[in-house]
XYZ file of C-alpha atoms in Angstrom:
430
model
C 12.173 -10.133 -28.850
C 12.087 -6.451 -28.254
C 11.842 -5.192 -24.490
C 10.626 -2.075 -23.930
C 11.760 -0.007 -20.422
C 9.103 2.827 -19.608
C 8.162 4.982 -16.691
C 4.983 6.982 -16.380
C 7.083 9.425 -13.648
C 9.772 10.096 -16.067
C 10.725 14.202 -16.110
C 10.333 15.479 -19.497
C 12.683 18.212 -20.231
C 11.734 19.486 -23.777
C 14.121 17.520 -25.747
C 11.760 16.992 -28.579
C 12.264 20.584 -29.303
C 15.511 20.487 -29.924
C 16.914 20.509 -33.647
C 20.614 19.342 -33.878
C 22.970 19.258 -36.614
C 24.441 16.186 -38.953
C 26.173 13.124 -38.612
C 29.702 11.897 -37.652
C 32.151 8.607 -37.519
C 34.792 6.143 -36.359
C 37.889 8.202 -36.411
C 36.874 10.187 -33.217
C 36.609 7.876 -30.148
C 37.762 7.944 -26.528
C 38.608 4.613 -24.468
C 36.918 4.012 -21.157
C 38.841 4.089 -17.913
C 38.994 0.103 -18.383
C 40.992 0.078 -21.707
C 39.744 -2.431 -24.318
C 42.455 -5.142 -25.351
C 42.322 -7.927 -27.700
C 39.907 -10.724 -26.831
C 40.277 -14.943 -27.452
C 38.000 -15.707 -30.348
C 38.625 -19.742 -30.284
C 36.373 -22.446 -32.105
C 34.696 -23.301 -28.518
C 34.052 -21.783 -25.580
C 36.833 -22.100 -22.866
C 36.030 -23.169 -19.158
C 36.611 -19.936 -17.080
C 38.439 -19.579 -13.926
C 35.628 -18.558 -10.990
C 35.331 -15.426 -9.047
C 33.418 -14.331 -5.776
C 30.716 -12.465 -6.293
C 28.182 -11.030 -3.561
C 24.397 -12.211 -3.495
C 21.592 -9.972 -2.481
C 22.053 -10.856 1.280
C 25.693 -10.429 1.321
C 26.993 -13.837 1.230
C 29.384 -15.036 -1.458
C 28.889 -16.936 -4.476
C 31.231 -18.405 -7.259
C 30.583 -17.722 -10.514
C 32.537 -17.984 -14.107
C 35.022 -15.074 -14.541
C 34.311 -13.709 -17.708
C 35.016 -10.239 -19.725
C 32.940 -8.424 -22.497
C 33.882 -5.556 -24.657
C 31.350 -2.940 -24.718
C 30.910 -0.332 -27.179
C 28.707 3.042 -26.336
C 27.686 5.320 -29.212
C 27.105 8.792 -27.992
C 24.675 10.926 -30.210
C 25.022 14.659 -31.130
C 21.319 15.123 -29.176
C 22.860 14.035 -25.688
C 26.314 16.079 -26.001
C 23.823 18.926 -26.745
C 21.144 19.159 -24.833
C 22.368 17.590 -21.542
C 26.087 19.109 -21.649
C 25.816 22.270 -23.392
C 27.790 21.513 -26.569
C 30.771 20.239 -24.470
C 32.352 17.102 -25.789
C 34.782 16.988 -22.995
C 32.153 17.306 -19.935
C 29.726 14.675 -21.810
C 32.855 12.094 -22.030
C 33.563 12.473 -18.299
C 30.080 12.333 -16.738
C 29.360 9.225 -19.154
C 32.414 7.561 -18.625
C 31.573 7.667 -14.835
C 28.445 6.318 -15.520
C 29.842 3.067 -17.446
C 32.326 2.786 -15.059
C 29.902 2.097 -12.068
C 27.689 0.032 -14.338
C 31.111 -2.104 -15.047
C 31.706 -2.282 -11.371
C 28.355 -3.699 -10.589
C 28.265 -6.077 -13.125
C 31.636 -7.546 -12.117
C 30.450 -7.554 -8.165
C 27.284 -9.166 -9.252
C 27.938 -11.514 -12.186
C 31.433 -12.037 -12.417
C 31.539 -10.221 -15.731
C 34.430 -7.598 -16.338
C 33.097 -5.150 -18.948
C 35.586 -3.306 -20.790
C 34.022 0.273 -21.956
C 34.857 2.440 -24.940
C 32.762 5.607 -25.632
C 32.339 6.323 -29.367
C 31.307 9.811 -31.635
C 30.823 9.226 -34.972
C 32.680 12.725 -36.464
C 33.309 11.738 -39.904
C 30.886 14.687 -41.276
C 32.778 17.451 -39.383
C 30.107 17.578 -36.424
C 32.395 17.243 -33.198
C 29.074 16.491 -31.286
C 28.374 13.105 -32.866
C 26.051 11.514 -35.284
C 22.207 13.025 -35.446
C 19.682 10.305 -35.720
C 16.241 10.940 -37.129
C 13.846 12.188 -34.259
C 11.327 9.705 -35.031
C 9.111 10.530 -31.665
C 8.835 6.235 -32.019
C 11.451 3.989 -29.948
C 11.226 0.871 -32.135
C 11.622 3.038 -35.225
C 14.314 4.606 -33.261
C 16.030 1.117 -32.821
C 15.854 -0.099 -36.081
C 17.219 3.350 -37.707
C 20.228 2.521 -35.122
C 20.509 -0.998 -36.078
C 20.339 -0.335 -40.029
C 23.056 2.554 -39.959
C 25.444 0.015 -38.134
C 24.913 -2.612 -40.507
C 24.858 -0.861 -43.786
C 28.044 1.765 -42.732
C 31.294 -0.616 -43.834
C 33.281 1.591 -41.766
C 30.722 1.418 -38.754
C 30.209 -2.259 -39.466
C 34.240 -3.220 -39.463
C 34.483 -1.033 -36.061
C 31.608 -3.012 -34.474
C 33.035 -6.728 -35.068
C 35.600 -6.652 -32.105
C 32.531 -5.949 -29.383
C 29.881 -7.870 -27.608
C 27.713 -5.590 -27.047
C 27.057 -2.181 -28.965
C 24.714 0.227 -27.294
C 23.354 3.908 -28.210
C 23.113 6.710 -25.412
C 20.709 8.962 -27.034
C 19.467 12.747 -25.631
C 16.397 12.464 -27.686
C 12.571 11.877 -26.502
C 11.374 8.858 -28.241
C 7.711 9.539 -27.053
C 5.255 11.262 -29.084
C 3.922 13.340 -26.027
C 0.882 11.485 -25.757
C 0.867 11.265 -22.094
C 0.761 7.700 -20.253
C 3.873 5.818 -19.658
C 7.029 6.885 -21.206
C 9.841 4.706 -23.058
C 13.355 5.466 -21.703
C 15.127 2.452 -22.943
C 14.696 -0.189 -25.628
C 16.735 -3.392 -26.291
C 17.090 -6.900 -28.484
C 17.035 -9.815 -26.072
C 19.594 -12.260 -26.563
C 22.221 -10.258 -28.814
C 25.256 -10.290 -26.785
C 28.653 -11.896 -28.032
C 26.989 -13.687 -30.869
C 29.269 -12.951 -33.712
C 31.593 -16.216 -34.430
C 28.513 -18.500 -33.661
C 26.765 -18.155 -36.803
C 25.431 -14.608 -36.203
C 26.237 -11.279 -37.193
C 27.095 -8.517 -34.692
C 24.154 -6.092 -34.363
C 23.780 -3.256 -32.086
C 21.656 -4.381 -29.085
C 19.954 -1.574 -27.212
C 19.261 2.629 -26.960
C 19.126 4.244 -23.340
C 17.753 7.733 -23.639
C 19.737 9.104 -20.782
C 18.363 12.583 -21.153
C 15.256 11.077 -19.767
C 17.225 9.600 -16.548
C 16.618 12.010 -13.864
C 19.990 11.521 -11.928
C 23.233 9.588 -12.220
C 21.598 6.984 -10.137
C 18.886 6.268 -12.515
C 21.246 6.418 -15.443
C 23.069 3.558 -13.936
C 20.188 1.484 -13.721
C 18.685 2.133 -17.134
C 21.998 0.876 -18.832
C 22.417 -1.979 -16.738
C 18.631 -3.158 -17.536
C 19.206 -2.549 -21.161
C 22.591 -4.549 -21.255
C 20.792 -7.303 -19.056
C 18.497 -7.688 -21.944
C 21.446 -8.295 -24.156
C 22.656 -11.117 -21.783
C 19.364 -13.032 -21.891
C 17.609 -11.513 -18.928
C 13.907 -10.561 -19.091
C 11.507 -8.441 -16.978
C 10.774 -9.151 -13.140
C 8.116 -6.791 -11.785
C 7.182 -8.646 -8.803
C 9.694 -6.414 -6.857
C 10.719 -3.033 -7.419
C 14.270 -3.546 -5.741
C 15.252 -4.875 -8.956
C 17.263 -3.690 -12.140
C 15.030 -5.670 -14.520
C 11.747 -4.237 -13.258
C 9.906 -2.866 -16.625
C 9.576 0.513 -14.629
C 13.364 0.902 -14.262
C 13.220 4.644 -14.404
C 10.999 4.706 -11.332
C 12.847 2.768 -9.073
C 16.303 3.292 -9.935
C 17.627 -0.111 -8.485
C 21.073 -1.295 -9.084
C 20.583 -4.804 -7.407
C 20.206 -8.027 -9.854
C 17.968 -10.745 -8.312
C 19.867 -13.879 -8.222
C 17.863 -15.625 -10.739
C 18.855 -12.813 -12.838
C 22.750 -12.863 -11.824
C 22.863 -16.763 -12.669
C 21.249 -16.095 -16.194
C 23.590 -13.065 -17.097
C 26.413 -14.946 -15.830
C 25.529 -18.115 -17.561
C 24.909 -16.450 -20.778
C 28.398 -14.769 -20.696
C 30.245 -18.082 -19.668
C 28.336 -20.149 -22.594
C 29.523 -17.451 -25.312
C 33.026 -17.175 -24.739
C 33.923 -18.429 -28.352
C 31.743 -15.086 -29.772
C 33.685 -12.043 -30.704
C 34.084 -9.565 -27.761
C 33.443 -12.319 -24.960
C 36.289 -14.442 -23.366
C 37.513 -15.812 -19.898
C 38.986 -13.274 -17.633
C 42.543 -13.381 -17.601
C 42.803 -13.977 -13.839
C 40.379 -14.315 -11.038
C 41.387 -10.763 -9.525
C 43.742 -8.578 -8.752
C 46.985 -10.235 -7.739
C 47.875 -9.857 -3.706
C 51.611 -8.940 -3.361
C 53.795 -11.449 -1.311
C 55.324 -9.270 1.230
C 59.114 -9.781 1.538
C 60.720 -11.767 4.770
C 62.024 -9.344 7.419
C 65.631 -9.217 8.269
C 66.471 -11.440 11.311
C 67.263 -8.769 14.269
C 70.923 -7.986 15.802
C 71.730 -10.122 18.752
C 71.139 -8.074 21.834
C 73.889 -7.909 24.780
C 72.682 -10.284 27.583
C 72.103 -8.202 30.798
C 73.767 -9.425 34.049
C 71.059 -11.311 36.361
C 69.759 -9.305 38.824
C 69.369 -10.631 42.315
C 66.229 -12.070 42.922
C 63.747 -10.231 45.244
C 62.560 -12.045 48.470
C 58.804 -12.308 48.226
C 56.709 -11.469 50.795
C 54.159 -13.628 52.355
C 50.645 -13.530 50.480
C 47.476 -14.099 52.563
C 45.414 -17.126 51.511
C 42.550 -15.993 49.169
C 38.943 -16.232 50.620
C 36.939 -18.278 48.166
C 34.070 -16.384 46.823
C 30.653 -17.865 46.683
C 29.865 -19.600 43.365
C 26.790 -18.095 41.512
C 24.170 -20.496 40.519
C 24.480 -21.078 36.661
C 21.782 -19.012 34.498
C 20.303 -20.946 31.801
C 21.089 -19.792 28.224
C 17.962 -18.729 26.431
C 17.049 -21.079 23.518
C 17.482 -19.193 20.122
C 14.163 -18.993 18.211
C 14.340 -20.896 14.329
C 15.199 -18.332 11.981
C 12.494 -18.635 8.954
C 13.854 -19.419 5.579
C 13.334 -16.758 2.955
C 10.453 -17.160 0.921
C 11.503 -17.683 -2.914
C 9.291 -15.351 -4.852
C 9.568 -17.815 -8.062
C 7.486 -20.561 -6.878
C 7.461 -24.039 -8.829
C 4.066 -24.558 -9.805
C 3.879 -27.671 -11.655
C 2.359 -30.690 -9.769
C 0.669 -28.573 -7.492
C -3.233 -29.489 -6.943
C -5.901 -27.191 -7.566
C -6.299 -26.026 -3.973
C -2.712 -25.893 -3.518
C -2.493 -23.943 -6.875
C -5.044 -21.715 -5.946
C -3.263 -20.022 -2.588
C 0.373 -20.256 -4.016
C 1.822 -16.794 -5.010
C 2.733 -16.633 -8.402
C 0.524 -19.486 -9.673
C -2.841 -19.915 -11.560
C -5.322 -22.554 -12.376
C -5.527 -23.742 -16.112
C -7.051 -27.089 -18.176
C -3.537 -28.342 -18.375
C -2.900 -27.846 -14.486
C -1.117 -25.316 -12.463
C 1.105 -22.904 -14.116
C 3.155 -19.884 -13.522
C 1.947 -16.395 -14.103
C 4.221 -13.721 -15.580
C 5.143 -12.607 -12.384
C 6.777 -16.136 -11.845
C 8.194 -16.153 -15.057
C 5.476 -17.286 -17.728
C 6.332 -16.740 -21.302
C 3.112 -14.936 -22.739
C 4.369 -15.989 -26.364
C 4.060 -19.561 -25.422
C 0.525 -19.374 -24.141
C -1.874 -20.944 -26.495
C -5.148 -20.054 -24.972
C -7.285 -16.797 -24.181
C -8.480 -17.619 -21.028
C -5.051 -18.914 -19.857
C -3.155 -15.880 -21.507
C -5.224 -13.268 -19.581
C -5.124 -15.199 -16.023
C -1.266 -15.358 -16.702
C -1.316 -11.191 -16.759
C -0.403 -11.374 -20.736
C -2.350 -9.542 -23.551
C -4.763 -11.114 -25.871
C -5.133 -9.430 -29.191
C -3.540 -8.663 -32.905
C 0.196 -8.276 -32.491
C 1.322 -4.617 -33.144
C 4.869 -4.180 -32.082
C 7.636 -6.381 -33.352
C 7.235 -10.447 -33.310
C 9.317 -12.476 -30.498
C 12.217 -14.866 -31.684
C 10.773 -17.844 -33.618
C 12.206 -20.052 -30.855
C 9.256 -19.271 -28.868
C 6.675 -19.520 -31.483
C 4.069 -22.377 -31.942
C 3.024 -23.622 -35.242
C -0.644 -22.562 -33.908
C 0.583 -18.910 -32.776
C 2.398 -18.596 -36.279
C -0.680 -19.195 -38.291
C -2.989 -16.916 -36.167
C -0.633 -14.151 -36.522
C -0.505 -14.286 -40.265
C -4.194 -14.675 -40.544
C -4.333 -10.953 -38.262
C -6.012 -13.090 -35.146
C -5.311 -12.648 -31.624
C -2.384 -14.123 -29.940
C -0.761 -14.021 -26.389
C 1.835 -11.579 -25.789
C 3.539 -9.355 -23.449
C 2.021 -5.797 -22.668
C 5.541 -4.149 -23.452
C 5.700 -5.590 -26.736
C 1.951 -3.946 -27.608
C 2.766 -0.813 -26.164
C 1.670 1.049 -29.523
C -1.953 -0.172 -29.133
C -4.738 2.133 -28.470
C -6.516 1.673 -25.303
C -9.593 0.264 -26.754
C -7.607 -2.709 -28.491
C -6.353 -6.035 -26.804
C -7.873 -7.088 -23.674
């Protein structure tokens, strides 16, 4: 499944008019401030130690302490357009961004990310490889994945990493207006090598369309979240996985997303690029015992003073006890993800995130419904999905039903996510 990240408020900077030189390769690379190390690729997943992470309300939560190697390719468009052809300035700025991403991931999910930046300089261009300017996000992702899959040197370099991503300076939008795409990713692609799958690039983040450093950090966190199986959650703007991440630029994962990302990494420690972290945090130095103090000379006893008579104190009146205020009960926070199963008709109707269908009370897309699993037209539209013929890439086979596969082969309408069908004209679909 392809997840597309968009925003209708992104400020365009003329990137579509820039013409850049040709490609480059594996011998020109920069290691991130978090140095890359060898990973354990044993046949079975390890039992990882736990580390304290923070929750949304500031409390601590124990999660598995894992580590993932991440490789970021920087294309020539990003260096040329955003940094005036200065490779050193680009490396310094991007390292700052990806290290903030790594700090957020370890603090919130327990995943220690080891970053590495890479420019393909094999063709002699020090700025990096120049990808075709397709003006189409899905085509750009296809070009990125095919190039790394078919080039023997790039494929060999990619084998040691759990996530491979492209940071680009191009504009993937055709300039037709409306909602603009600033990121695209494949779901469930992190740390699959060694589990019967090949390592393939997972995402593209068009950093030239992020309006500041905070939004660039949020965009990379969002696209990498898709690689760790996280889907969009649009019921709150203060969430990294909101589909309009370019508008809100949050750097806080929802609790359900933190558990999902942490669980995916912990379940794939037997894949290349994923492993248990070596420790549960920095070691605390044990202070050496202080030396015993030298014996002090015993002073001569002083004569005791004669105490003066002290008048007896007059007892003060005892004040009456003041009753303590009765604390009001603190209401528990409302979980936006309601459990719709088993609710009766009236309860379902008045429960946020639930809808009534022929088969009973079901969640809508804001409550975690998967559009690809909905078989009926009316149910699909009530859940907030799009009913129409598929135009974008198909979702994973695991989400399809036999009825859905038959309808799709015949070109009939199926239920799907709006984000998967963003190439359709306004008159199509619903």
